[in-house]
């Protein structure tokens, strides 16, 4: 009995020694092969060192939410953009071009305008920055566009920057613009030949700022996915308006106009509908969308639907709906994900892009 | 032995009664139409008779996503359908004349039009607990003859025997909406369709 026990102990010891011998070199090798501790990738600033044309657009829920006169806000915003975009071209020249082409919104950029920007200012890139003000917060969203062909090169939306002191809005604008331009200009995968026209996200029962964030996070997702050539939504909007079509309701004629101007493509339309019980009950028309002075803290439950339409036939190729409730998202080991508007919309867009049959056989 | 049999029968009866608590859809499928010829369809804007102003859009969005999970149907893009509705100055899809339906068919190049009318939509109080409830009528109109070839009225809610027994998260409004849409579409595309098979592929997800 004793002998058998001793034998078992010996076997166990031998096994443990063998395991230690086998595993230690493997662990050491794994440690050698393991990538260095994760660091934030060093962003590429190349597009913003080259001559770049910054276009700044300001917005607020209502005028009362602007922390200063518009001219002052514009000057601060332009200064913040110029501080980050080292190759910014002469603002006077750009202003004159904006007036000539009547560019009043970041979603209305004609190819004639981009052509003139390229040839009259020498800027090869256009960076569109939208600043949306609310009570004590500013939200920034932006896009980087190739002035030669209206192709989208970068897109991003930032978490809102808040301030409490009356004059602290300047610092908030500086911070949010600097962070946005870093994100917009960072290196992305090479675009492919597959042309995908993404329309701005249409929101129902949410705030306009949510729509802007959703549009930019969806564009960012598609760009990060790689393999697509995305015309800038501002260029697409202008093409539709120019040919007499409603950009919010792209019918067959509008689809044909896009196909004629941009070539054979697929159209990506996205809608977000709020499932907030209180949002749906009320007058049919928003009497005063800015009536509530307090900004909403978190997104309500919503569905996010994306449709992929074949422009040549006008039929829906695929449609995916995701429901996102307003409960905290819990991951492994009790990790609670951020419930920020941008975080939720970005993650939902990423999941939708993965679910949707967006990749073709030629572009897997 | 006898007690076991009695208990089994009582339990079966109880489960059958509890299972049958929810009313199923009331549907009609025309037996004069060969559904195999219906290839291209449009989904008309849903009408809303409920107090929730987004009810029609929510149900329409869910309906479209669920409809596209069935293979074999070509669905015209929503933008073109809405534009046609505006251009032809059409109102409630359930009140269209045969001439108007024919015009829709020619304009959109579709064989049939799906319709939907949301009758009830919202939170319903059952005792101390609230549950979401949806009542919706779906229809399908043939554009050549202008006749109604499918109709389904669905009333469903988020109540569940197991949930009331053991507790847990109540079904969301989206889950109830999707359940109503699936129940309605199943009366046409799974049970009453010409192929009889369930061609659905799941592409609607919960985040």
mmCIF file of N, CA and C in Angstrom, chain A residues 224-279:
data_model
loop_
_atom_site.group_PDB
_atom_site.id
_atom_site.type_symbol
_atom_site.label_atom_id
_atom_site.label_comp_id
_atom_site.label_asym_id
_atom_site.label_seq_id
_atom_site.Cartn_x
_atom_site.Cartn_y
_atom_site.Cartn_z
ATOM 1 N N UNK A 224 -13.053 52.389 -41.876
ATOM 2 C CA UNK A 224 -12.156 51.492 -41.132
ATOM 3 C C UNK A 224 -12.251 50.062 -41.649
ATOM 4 N N UNK A 225 -13.424 49.723 -42.193
ATOM 5 C CA UNK A 225 -13.627 48.397 -42.757
ATOM 6 C C UNK A 225 -12.742 48.204 -43.993
ATOM 7 N N UNK A 226 -12.546 49.291 -44.741
ATOM 8 C CA UNK A 226 -11.695 49.246 -45.936
ATOM 9 C C UNK A 226 -12.371 48.547 -47.097
ATOM 10 N N UNK A 227 -11.753 48.654 -48.263
ATOM 11 C CA UNK A 227 -12.274 47.951 -49.424
ATOM 12 C C UNK A 227 -13.309 48.713 -50.226
ATOM 13 N N UNK A 228 -13.770 49.848 -49.694
ATOM 14 C CA UNK A 228 -14.785 50.619 -50.402
ATOM 15 C C UNK A 228 -14.240 51.982 -50.797
ATOM 16 N N UNK A 229 -14.818 52.506 -51.884
ATOM 17 C CA UNK A 229 -14.618 53.912 -52.184
ATOM 18 C C UNK A 229 -15.915 54.599 -51.810
ATOM 19 N N UNK A 230 -15.818 55.545 -50.907
ATOM 20 C CA UNK A 230 -17.022 56.241 -50.427
ATOM 21 C C UNK A 230 -17.017 57.679 -50.935
ATOM 22 N N UNK A 231 -17.967 58.056 -51.772
ATOM 23 C CA UNK A 231 -18.065 59.475 -52.100
ATOM 24 C C UNK A 231 -18.539 60.236 -50.864
ATOM 25 N N UNK A 232 -18.074 61.450 -50.687
ATOM 26 C CA UNK A 232 -18.473 62.202 -49.507
ATOM 27 C C UNK A 232 -19.988 62.458 -49.524
ATOM 28 N N UNK A 233 -20.685 62.279 -48.390
ATOM 29 C CA UNK A 233 -22.133 62.507 -48.364
ATOM 30 C C UNK A 233 -22.524 63.939 -48.756
ATOM 31 N N UNK A 234 -21.621 64.900 -48.487
ATOM 32 C CA UNK A 234 -21.885 66.281 -48.896
ATOM 33 C C UNK A 234 -21.922 66.407 -50.409
ATOM 34 N N UNK A 235 -21.033 65.685 -51.068
ATOM 35 C CA UNK A 235 -20.984 65.689 -52.541
ATOM 36 C C UNK A 235 -22.228 64.977 -53.087
ATOM 37 N N UNK A 236 -22.609 63.860 -52.456
ATOM 38 C CA UNK A 236 -23.792 63.102 -52.887
ATOM 39 C C UNK A 236 -25.043 63.964 -52.723
ATOM 40 N N UNK A 237 -25.149 64.614 -51.569
ATOM 41 C CA UNK A 237 -26.303 65.491 -51.310
ATOM 42 C C UNK A 237 -26.409 66.583 -52.368
ATOM 43 N N UNK A 238 -25.265 67.185 -52.682
ATOM 44 C CA UNK A 238 -25.268 68.265 -53.664
ATOM 45 C C UNK A 238 -25.674 67.743 -55.048
ATOM 46 N N UNK A 239 -25.189 66.561 -55.402
ATOM 47 C CA UNK A 239 -25.558 65.964 -56.700
ATOM 48 C C UNK A 239 -27.069 65.775 -56.789
ATOM 49 N N UNK A 240 -27.657 65.303 -55.692
ATOM 50 C CA UNK A 240 -29.107 65.059 -55.690
ATOM 51 C C UNK A 240 -29.882 66.378 -55.762
ATOM 52 N N UNK A 241 -29.447 67.352 -54.974
ATOM 53 C CA UNK A 241 -30.144 68.649 -54.980
ATOM 54 C C UNK A 241 -30.018 69.322 -56.342
ATOM 55 N N UNK A 242 -28.823 69.227 -56.913
ATOM 56 C CA UNK A 242 -28.548 69.842 -58.217
ATOM 57 C C UNK A 242 -29.442 69.257 -59.308
ATOM 58 N N UNK A 243 -29.717 67.941 -59.200
ATOM 59 C CA UNK A 243 -30.546 67.308 -60.240
ATOM 60 C C UNK A 243 -32.028 67.282 -59.842
ATOM 61 N N UNK A 244 -32.373 68.058 -58.790
ATOM 62 C CA UNK A 244 -33.780 68.219 -58.424
ATOM 63 C C UNK A 244 -34.370 67.064 -57.639
ATOM 64 N N UNK A 245 -33.564 66.381 -56.852
ATOM 65 C CA UNK A 245 -34.083 65.258 -56.067
ATOM 66 C C UNK A 245 -33.922 65.512 -54.579
ATOM 67 N N UNK A 246 -34.832 64.925 -53.836
ATOM 68 C CA UNK A 246 -34.808 65.101 -52.390
ATOM 69 C C UNK A 246 -33.791 64.134 -51.789
ATOM 70 N N UNK A 247 -32.748 64.638 -51.141
ATOM 71 C CA UNK A 247 -31.726 63.728 -50.584
ATOM 72 C C UNK A 247 -32.266 62.826 -49.472
ATOM 73 N N UNK A 248 -33.370 63.227 -48.837
ATOM 74 C CA UNK A 248 -33.922 62.390 -47.758
ATOM 75 C C UNK A 248 -34.803 61.271 -48.289
ATOM 76 N N UNK A 249 -35.146 61.364 -49.584
ATOM 77 C CA UNK A 249 -36.064 60.393 -50.179
ATOM 78 C C UNK A 249 -35.573 60.085 -51.585
ATOM 79 N N UNK A 250 -34.552 59.265 -51.666
ATOM 80 C CA UNK A 250 -33.919 59.040 -52.965
ATOM 81 C C UNK A 250 -34.762 58.045 -53.760
ATOM 82 N N UNK A 251 -35.452 58.566 -54.754
ATOM 83 C CA UNK A 251 -36.302 57.719 -55.593
ATOM 84 C C UNK A 251 -35.493 57.142 -56.753
ATOM 85 N N UNK A 252 -36.197 56.471 -57.681
ATOM 86 C CA UNK A 252 -35.504 55.809 -58.797
ATOM 87 C C UNK A 252 -34.749 56.821 -59.652
ATOM 88 N N UNK A 253 -35.386 57.999 -59.888
ATOM 89 C CA UNK A 253 -34.729 59.020 -60.713
ATOM 90 C C UNK A 253 -33.461 59.532 -60.010
ATOM 91 N N UNK A 254 -33.555 59.705 -58.695
ATOM 92 C CA UNK A 254 -32.396 60.137 -57.917
ATOM 93 C C UNK A 254 -31.288 59.100 -57.962
ATOM 94 N N UNK A 255 -31.691 57.843 -57.888
ATOM 95 C CA UNK A 255 -30.704 56.753 -57.948
ATOM 96 C C UNK A 255 -30.007 56.736 -59.305
ATOM 97 N N UNK A 256 -30.815 56.985 -60.359
ATOM 98 C CA UNK A 256 -30.211 57.014 -61.700
ATOM 99 C C UNK A 256 -29.250 58.197 -61.840
ATOM 100 N N UNK A 257 -29.642 59.328 -61.249
ATOM 101 C CA UNK A 257 -28.766 60.514 -61.303
ATOM 102 C C UNK A 257 -27.436 60.219 -60.608
ATOM 103 N N UNK A 258 -27.512 59.514 -59.491
ATOM 104 C CA UNK A 258 -26.276 59.168 -58.765
ATOM 105 C C UNK A 258 -25.424 58.198 -59.574
ATOM 106 N N UNK A 259 -26.106 57.208 -60.175
ATOM 107 C CA UNK A 259 -25.363 56.221 -60.963
ATOM 108 C C UNK A 259 -24.699 56.884 -62.169
ATOM 109 N N UNK A 260 -25.420 57.864 -62.787
ATOM 110 C CA UNK A 260 -24.864 58.554 -63.960
ATOM 111 C C UNK A 260 -23.642 59.388 -63.562
ATOM 112 N N UNK A 261 -23.708 60.002 -62.382
ATOM 113 C CA UNK A 261 -22.620 60.895 -61.966
ATOM 114 C C UNK A 261 -21.439 60.142 -61.366
ATOM 115 N N UNK A 262 -21.731 59.065 -60.650
ATOM 116 C CA UNK A 262 -20.661 58.405 -59.889
ATOM 117 C C UNK A 262 -20.282 57.027 -60.425
ATOM 118 N N UNK A 263 -21.149 56.464 -61.254
ATOM 119 C CA UNK A 263 -20.879 55.120 -61.771
ATOM 120 C C UNK A 263 -21.694 54.075 -61.025
ATOM 121 N N UNK A 264 -21.610 52.808 -61.462
ATOM 122 C CA UNK A 264 -22.401 51.759 -60.799
ATOM 123 C C UNK A 264 -22.009 51.620 -59.336
ATOM 124 N N UNK A 265 -23.021 51.619 -58.505
ATOM 125 C CA UNK A 265 -22.736 51.606 -57.064
ATOM 126 C C UNK A 265 -23.897 50.993 -56.310
ATOM 127 N N UNK A 266 -23.664 50.823 -55.018
ATOM 128 C CA UNK A 266 -24.741 50.416 -54.118
ATOM 129 C C UNK A 266 -24.992 51.562 -53.143
ATOM 130 N N UNK A 267 -26.259 51.682 -52.769
ATOM 131 C CA UNK A 267 -26.668 52.789 -51.916
ATOM 132 C C UNK A 267 -26.931 52.269 -50.508
ATOM 133 N N UNK A 268 -26.357 52.925 -49.529
ATOM 134 C CA UNK A 268 -26.558 52.510 -48.136
ATOM 135 C C UNK A 268 -27.392 53.579 -47.427
ATOM 136 N N UNK A 269 -28.616 53.215 -47.045
ATOM 137 C CA UNK A 269 -29.479 54.156 -46.321
ATOM 138 C C UNK A 269 -29.638 53.651 -44.897
ATOM 139 N N UNK A 270 -29.649 54.555 -43.953
ATOM 140 C CA UNK A 270 -29.760 54.151 -42.549
ATOM 141 C C UNK A 270 -30.806 55.000 -41.835
ATOM 142 N N UNK A 271 -31.569 54.344 -40.974
ATOM 143 C CA UNK A 271 -32.592 55.030 -40.179
ATOM 144 C C UNK A 271 -32.448 54.613 -38.727
ATOM 145 N N UNK A 272 -32.655 55.575 -37.857
ATOM 146 C CA UNK A 272 -32.707 55.254 -36.427
ATOM 147 C C UNK A 272 -34.061 55.736 -35.917
ATOM 148 N N UNK A 273 -34.790 54.855 -35.265
ATOM 149 C CA UNK A 273 -36.091 55.243 -34.703
ATOM 150 C C UNK A 273 -36.044 55.027 -33.195
ATOM 151 N N UNK A 274 -36.388 56.065 -32.473
ATOM 152 C CA UNK A 274 -36.368 55.981 -31.006
ATOM 153 C C UNK A 274 -37.498 55.086 -30.523
ATOM 154 N N UNK A 275 -37.209 54.307 -29.478
ATOM 155 C CA UNK A 275 -38.242 53.511 -28.819
ATOM 156 C C UNK A 275 -38.547 54.083 -27.449
ATOM 157 N N UNK A 276 -38.227 55.337 -27.261
ATOM 158 C CA UNK A 276 -38.539 55.995 -26.009
ATOM 159 C C UNK A 276 -40.051 56.182 -25.954
ATOM 160 N N UNK A 277 -40.674 55.631 -24.913
ATOM 161 C CA UNK A 277 -42.129 55.691 -24.809
ATOM 162 C C UNK A 277 -42.646 57.120 -24.836
ATOM 163 N N UNK A 278 -41.934 58.027 -24.175
ATOM 164 C CA UNK A 278 -42.422 59.399 -24.076
ATOM 165 C C UNK A 278 -42.252 60.161 -25.386
ATOM 166 N N UNK A 279 -41.237 59.757 -26.191
ATOM 167 C CA UNK A 279 -40.956 60.505 -27.428
ATOM 168 C C UNK A 279 -42.090 60.375 -28.422
#
